[in-house]
mmCIF file of C-alpha atoms in Angstrom:
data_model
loop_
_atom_site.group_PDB
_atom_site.id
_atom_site.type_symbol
_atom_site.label_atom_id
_atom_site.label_comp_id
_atom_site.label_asym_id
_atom_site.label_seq_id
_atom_site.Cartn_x
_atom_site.Cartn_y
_atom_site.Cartn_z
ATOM 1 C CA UNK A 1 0.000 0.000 0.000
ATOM 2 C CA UNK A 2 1.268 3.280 -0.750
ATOM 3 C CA UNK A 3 1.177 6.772 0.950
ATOM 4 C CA UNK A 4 -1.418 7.550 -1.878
ATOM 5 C CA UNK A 5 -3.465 4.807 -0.265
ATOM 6 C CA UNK A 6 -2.937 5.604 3.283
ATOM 7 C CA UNK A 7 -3.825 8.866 3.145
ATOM 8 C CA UNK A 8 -7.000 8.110 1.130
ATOM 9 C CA UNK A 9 -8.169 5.612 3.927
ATOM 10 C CA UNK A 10 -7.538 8.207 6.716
ATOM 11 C CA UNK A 11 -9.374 10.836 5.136
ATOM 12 C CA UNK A 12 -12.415 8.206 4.087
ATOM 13 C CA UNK A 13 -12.333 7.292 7.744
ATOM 14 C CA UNK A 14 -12.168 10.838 9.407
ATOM 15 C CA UNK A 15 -15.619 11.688 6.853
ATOM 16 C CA UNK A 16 -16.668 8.621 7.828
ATOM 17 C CA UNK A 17 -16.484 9.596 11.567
ATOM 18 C CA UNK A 18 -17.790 13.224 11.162
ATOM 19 C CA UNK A 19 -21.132 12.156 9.297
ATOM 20 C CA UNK A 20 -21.227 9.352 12.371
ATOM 21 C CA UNK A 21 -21.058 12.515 14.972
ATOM 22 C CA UNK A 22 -23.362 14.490 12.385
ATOM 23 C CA UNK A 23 -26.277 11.679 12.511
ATOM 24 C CA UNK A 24 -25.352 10.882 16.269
ATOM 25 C CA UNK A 25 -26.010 14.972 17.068
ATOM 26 C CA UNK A 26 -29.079 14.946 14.949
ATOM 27 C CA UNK A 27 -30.169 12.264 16.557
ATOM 28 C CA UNK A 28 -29.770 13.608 19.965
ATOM 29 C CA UNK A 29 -31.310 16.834 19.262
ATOM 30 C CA UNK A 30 -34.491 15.067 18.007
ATOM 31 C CA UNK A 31 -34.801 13.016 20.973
ATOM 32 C CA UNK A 32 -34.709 16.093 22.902
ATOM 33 C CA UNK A 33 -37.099 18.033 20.841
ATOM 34 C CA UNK A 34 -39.753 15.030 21.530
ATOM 35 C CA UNK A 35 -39.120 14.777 24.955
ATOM 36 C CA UNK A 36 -39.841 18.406 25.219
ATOM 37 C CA UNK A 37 -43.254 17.757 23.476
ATOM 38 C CA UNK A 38 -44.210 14.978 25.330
ATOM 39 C CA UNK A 39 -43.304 16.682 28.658
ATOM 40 C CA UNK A 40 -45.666 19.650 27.283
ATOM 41 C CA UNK A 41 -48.447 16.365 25.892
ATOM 42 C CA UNK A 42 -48.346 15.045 29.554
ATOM 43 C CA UNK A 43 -48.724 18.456 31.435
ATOM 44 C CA UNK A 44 -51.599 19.178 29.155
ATOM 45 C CA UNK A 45 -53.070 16.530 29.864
ATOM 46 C CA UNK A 46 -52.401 16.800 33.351
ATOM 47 C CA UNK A 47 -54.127 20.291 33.315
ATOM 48 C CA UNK A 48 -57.316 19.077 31.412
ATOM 49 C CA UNK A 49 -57.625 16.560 34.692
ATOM 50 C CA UNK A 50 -56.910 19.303 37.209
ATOM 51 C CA UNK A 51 -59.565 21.076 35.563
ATOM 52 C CA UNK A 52 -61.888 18.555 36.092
ATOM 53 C CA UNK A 53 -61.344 18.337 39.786
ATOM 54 C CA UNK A 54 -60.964 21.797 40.210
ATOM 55 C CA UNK A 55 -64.858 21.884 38.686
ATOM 56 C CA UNK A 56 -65.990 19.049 40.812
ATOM 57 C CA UNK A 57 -65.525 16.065 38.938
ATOM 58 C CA UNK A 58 -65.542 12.781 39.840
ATOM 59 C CA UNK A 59 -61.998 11.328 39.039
ATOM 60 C CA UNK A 60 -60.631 8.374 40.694
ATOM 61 C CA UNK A 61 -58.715 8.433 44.046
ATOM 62 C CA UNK A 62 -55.508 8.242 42.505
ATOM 63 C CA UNK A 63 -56.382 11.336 40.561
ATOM 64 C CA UNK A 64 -57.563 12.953 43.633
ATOM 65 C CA UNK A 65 -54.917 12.568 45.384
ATOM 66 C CA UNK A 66 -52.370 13.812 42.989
ATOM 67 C CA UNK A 67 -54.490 16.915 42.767
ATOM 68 C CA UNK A 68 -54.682 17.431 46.282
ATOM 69 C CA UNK A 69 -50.483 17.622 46.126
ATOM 70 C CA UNK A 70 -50.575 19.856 43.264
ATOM 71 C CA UNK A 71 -52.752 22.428 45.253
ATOM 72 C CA UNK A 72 -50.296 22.107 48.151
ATOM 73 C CA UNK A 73 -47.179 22.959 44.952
ATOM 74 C CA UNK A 74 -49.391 25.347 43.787
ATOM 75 C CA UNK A 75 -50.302 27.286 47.378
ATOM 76 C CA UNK A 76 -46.547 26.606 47.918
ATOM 77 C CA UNK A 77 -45.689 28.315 44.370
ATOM 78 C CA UNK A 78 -47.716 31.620 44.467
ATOM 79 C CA UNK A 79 -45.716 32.042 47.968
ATOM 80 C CA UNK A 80 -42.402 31.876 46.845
ATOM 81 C CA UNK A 81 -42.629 33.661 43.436
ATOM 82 C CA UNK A 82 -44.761 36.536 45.607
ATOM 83 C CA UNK A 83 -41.631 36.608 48.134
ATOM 84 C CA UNK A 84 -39.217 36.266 44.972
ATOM 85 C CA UNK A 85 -41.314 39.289 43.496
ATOM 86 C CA UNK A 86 -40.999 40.797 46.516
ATOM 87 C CA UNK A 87 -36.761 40.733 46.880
ATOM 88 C CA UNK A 88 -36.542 41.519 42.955
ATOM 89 C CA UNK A 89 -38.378 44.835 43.517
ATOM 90 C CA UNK A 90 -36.223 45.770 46.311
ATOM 91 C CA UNK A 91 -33.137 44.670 44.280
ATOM 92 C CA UNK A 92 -34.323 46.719 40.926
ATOM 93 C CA UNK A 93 -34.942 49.804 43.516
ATOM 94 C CA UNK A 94 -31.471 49.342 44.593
ATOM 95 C CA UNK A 95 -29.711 48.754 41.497
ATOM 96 C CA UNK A 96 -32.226 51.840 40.096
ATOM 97 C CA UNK A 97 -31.000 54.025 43.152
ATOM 98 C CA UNK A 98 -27.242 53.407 42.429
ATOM 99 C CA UNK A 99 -27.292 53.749 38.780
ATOM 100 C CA UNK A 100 -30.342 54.962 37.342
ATOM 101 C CA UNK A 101 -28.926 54.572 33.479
ATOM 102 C CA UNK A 102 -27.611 50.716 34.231
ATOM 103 C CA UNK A 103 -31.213 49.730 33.231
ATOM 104 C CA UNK A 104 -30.800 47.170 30.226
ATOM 105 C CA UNK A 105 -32.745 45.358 28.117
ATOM 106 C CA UNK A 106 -33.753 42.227 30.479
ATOM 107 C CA UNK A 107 -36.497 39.868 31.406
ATOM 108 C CA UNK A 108 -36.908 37.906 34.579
ATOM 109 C CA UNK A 109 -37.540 34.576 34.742
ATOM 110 C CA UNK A 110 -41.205 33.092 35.674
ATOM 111 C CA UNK A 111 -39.895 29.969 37.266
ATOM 112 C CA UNK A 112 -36.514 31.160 39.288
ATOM 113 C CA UNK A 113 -36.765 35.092 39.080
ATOM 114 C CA UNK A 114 -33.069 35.859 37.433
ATOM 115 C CA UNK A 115 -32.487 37.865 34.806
ATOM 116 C CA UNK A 116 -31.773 37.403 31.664
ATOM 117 C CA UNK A 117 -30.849 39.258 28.203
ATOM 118 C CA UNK A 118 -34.228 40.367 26.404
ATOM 119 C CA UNK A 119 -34.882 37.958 23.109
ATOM 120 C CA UNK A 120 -33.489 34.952 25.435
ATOM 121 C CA UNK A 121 -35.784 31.787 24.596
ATOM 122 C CA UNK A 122 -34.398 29.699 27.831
ATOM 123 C CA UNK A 123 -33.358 30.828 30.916
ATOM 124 C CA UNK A 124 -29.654 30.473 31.518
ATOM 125 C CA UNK A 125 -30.131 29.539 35.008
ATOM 126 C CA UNK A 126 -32.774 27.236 34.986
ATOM 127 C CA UNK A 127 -33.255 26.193 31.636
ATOM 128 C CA UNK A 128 -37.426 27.121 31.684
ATOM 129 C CA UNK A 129 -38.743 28.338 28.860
ATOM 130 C CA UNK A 130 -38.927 32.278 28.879
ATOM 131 C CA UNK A 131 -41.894 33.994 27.376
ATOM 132 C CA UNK A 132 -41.879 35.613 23.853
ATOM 133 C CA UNK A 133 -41.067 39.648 24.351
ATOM 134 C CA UNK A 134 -41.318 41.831 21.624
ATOM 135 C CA UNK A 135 -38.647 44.961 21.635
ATOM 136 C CA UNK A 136 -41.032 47.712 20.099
ATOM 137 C CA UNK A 137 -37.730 50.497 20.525
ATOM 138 C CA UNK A 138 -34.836 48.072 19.084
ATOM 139 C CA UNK A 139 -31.638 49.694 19.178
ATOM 140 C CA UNK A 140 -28.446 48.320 18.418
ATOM 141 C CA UNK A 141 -25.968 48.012 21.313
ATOM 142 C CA UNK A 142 -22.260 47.766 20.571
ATOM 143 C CA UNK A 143 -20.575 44.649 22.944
ATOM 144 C CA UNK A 144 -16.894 44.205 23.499
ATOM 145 C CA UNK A 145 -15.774 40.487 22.183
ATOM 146 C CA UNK A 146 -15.639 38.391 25.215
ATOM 147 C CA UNK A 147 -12.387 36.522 25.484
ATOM 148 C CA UNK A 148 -13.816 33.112 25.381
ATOM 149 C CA UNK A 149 -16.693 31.867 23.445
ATOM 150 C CA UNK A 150 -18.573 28.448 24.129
ATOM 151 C CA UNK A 151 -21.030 26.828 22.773
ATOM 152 C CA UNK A 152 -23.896 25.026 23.195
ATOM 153 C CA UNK A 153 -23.239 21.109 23.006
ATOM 154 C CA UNK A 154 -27.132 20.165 21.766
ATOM 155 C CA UNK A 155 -27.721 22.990 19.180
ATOM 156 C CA UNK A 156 -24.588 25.240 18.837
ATOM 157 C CA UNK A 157 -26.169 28.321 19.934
ATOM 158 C CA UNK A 158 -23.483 30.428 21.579
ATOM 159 C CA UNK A 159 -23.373 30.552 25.119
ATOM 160 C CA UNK A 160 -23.469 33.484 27.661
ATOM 161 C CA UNK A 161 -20.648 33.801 29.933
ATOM 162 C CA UNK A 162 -21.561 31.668 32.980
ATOM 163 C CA UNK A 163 -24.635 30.590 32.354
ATOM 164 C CA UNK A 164 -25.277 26.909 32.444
ATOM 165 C CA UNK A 165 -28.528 27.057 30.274
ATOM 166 C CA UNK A 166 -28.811 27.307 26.493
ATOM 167 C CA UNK A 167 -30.587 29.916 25.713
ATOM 168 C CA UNK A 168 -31.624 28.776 22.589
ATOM 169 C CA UNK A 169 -32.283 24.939 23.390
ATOM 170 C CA UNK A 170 -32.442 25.128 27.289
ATOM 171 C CA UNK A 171 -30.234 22.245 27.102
ATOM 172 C CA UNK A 172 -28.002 21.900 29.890
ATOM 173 C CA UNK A 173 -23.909 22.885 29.317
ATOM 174 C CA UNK A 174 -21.775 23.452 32.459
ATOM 175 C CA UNK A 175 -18.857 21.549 30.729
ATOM 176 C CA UNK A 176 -19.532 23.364 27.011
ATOM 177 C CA UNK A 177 -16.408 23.540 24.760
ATOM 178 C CA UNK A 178 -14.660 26.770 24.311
ATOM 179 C CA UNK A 179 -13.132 28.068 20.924
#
């Protein structure tokens, strides 16, 4: 076998390898994408029973009982994010009080109460899914190049310093890859 040869069969094996990690990383991020729409199936459906008992329903004990616990989360819930509401607004009022022009384009997170660049689809602390906010005075915003960039190991997206939560995917990357 000649060099010719040899260098033919590495480069047939490294394409070989890269469409494996290609079809491997598709598959992956399909997997994820249905699990994420049968965790939103499931909760739907869980709703339409809550519903039902919430109305008066007869459901079995099972179901009854479940509900019962999910009143308790839910009481439980409306507490903390009303406390959580409660320490942002004195934490804004601070931040607001010390520099009144630091005020940048955020939005806080339903389900853990950080804060998080406006146009973010996932929270980067928590991974839940932020809600949709439209930017009706968009202005552009000039960044210095952070040092380090990483990236998101399920979809690519580029990562946010720190942050541990695509904000693209919401898929989880404390040990992401940086270029």
């Amino acid at each position: 076998m000649d060099v010719f040869e040899k260098v033919q069969d590495i480069v047939k094996a490294a394409s070989d390898k890269t469409s494996e990690l290609i079809e491997v990383s598709r598959l992956k991020a399909g997997i994820a994408e249905e699990r994420r729409a049968l965790t939103e199936q499931m909760a739907k459906l869980g709703a339409i029973y809550y519903e039902l008992y919430k109305n008066g329903e007869t459901l079995t004990p099972d179901a009854v009982n479940i509900c019962m616990i999910a009143d308790k989360y839910s009481t439980k819930i409306e507490e903390r994010q009303a406390e959580l509401a409660r320490i942002n607004e004195a934490n804004a009022a601070k931040r607001a009080a010390k520099n009144p022009a630091q005020e940048a384009a955020e939005q806080e997170c339903p389900e853990c109460g950080s804060r998080n660049p406006e146009g973010a689809k996932f929270c980067f602390d928590c991974g839940a899914k932020l809600p949709e906010v439209i930017d009706v005075e968009a202005c552009e915003v000039e960044e210095e190049q952070p040092p380090v960039k990483r990236y998101c190991v399920n979809c690519g997206a580029e990562l946010a310093q720190g942050k541990k939560f695509c904000s693209e995917c919401g898929a989880k990357n404390e040990g992401a890859e940086a270029e």
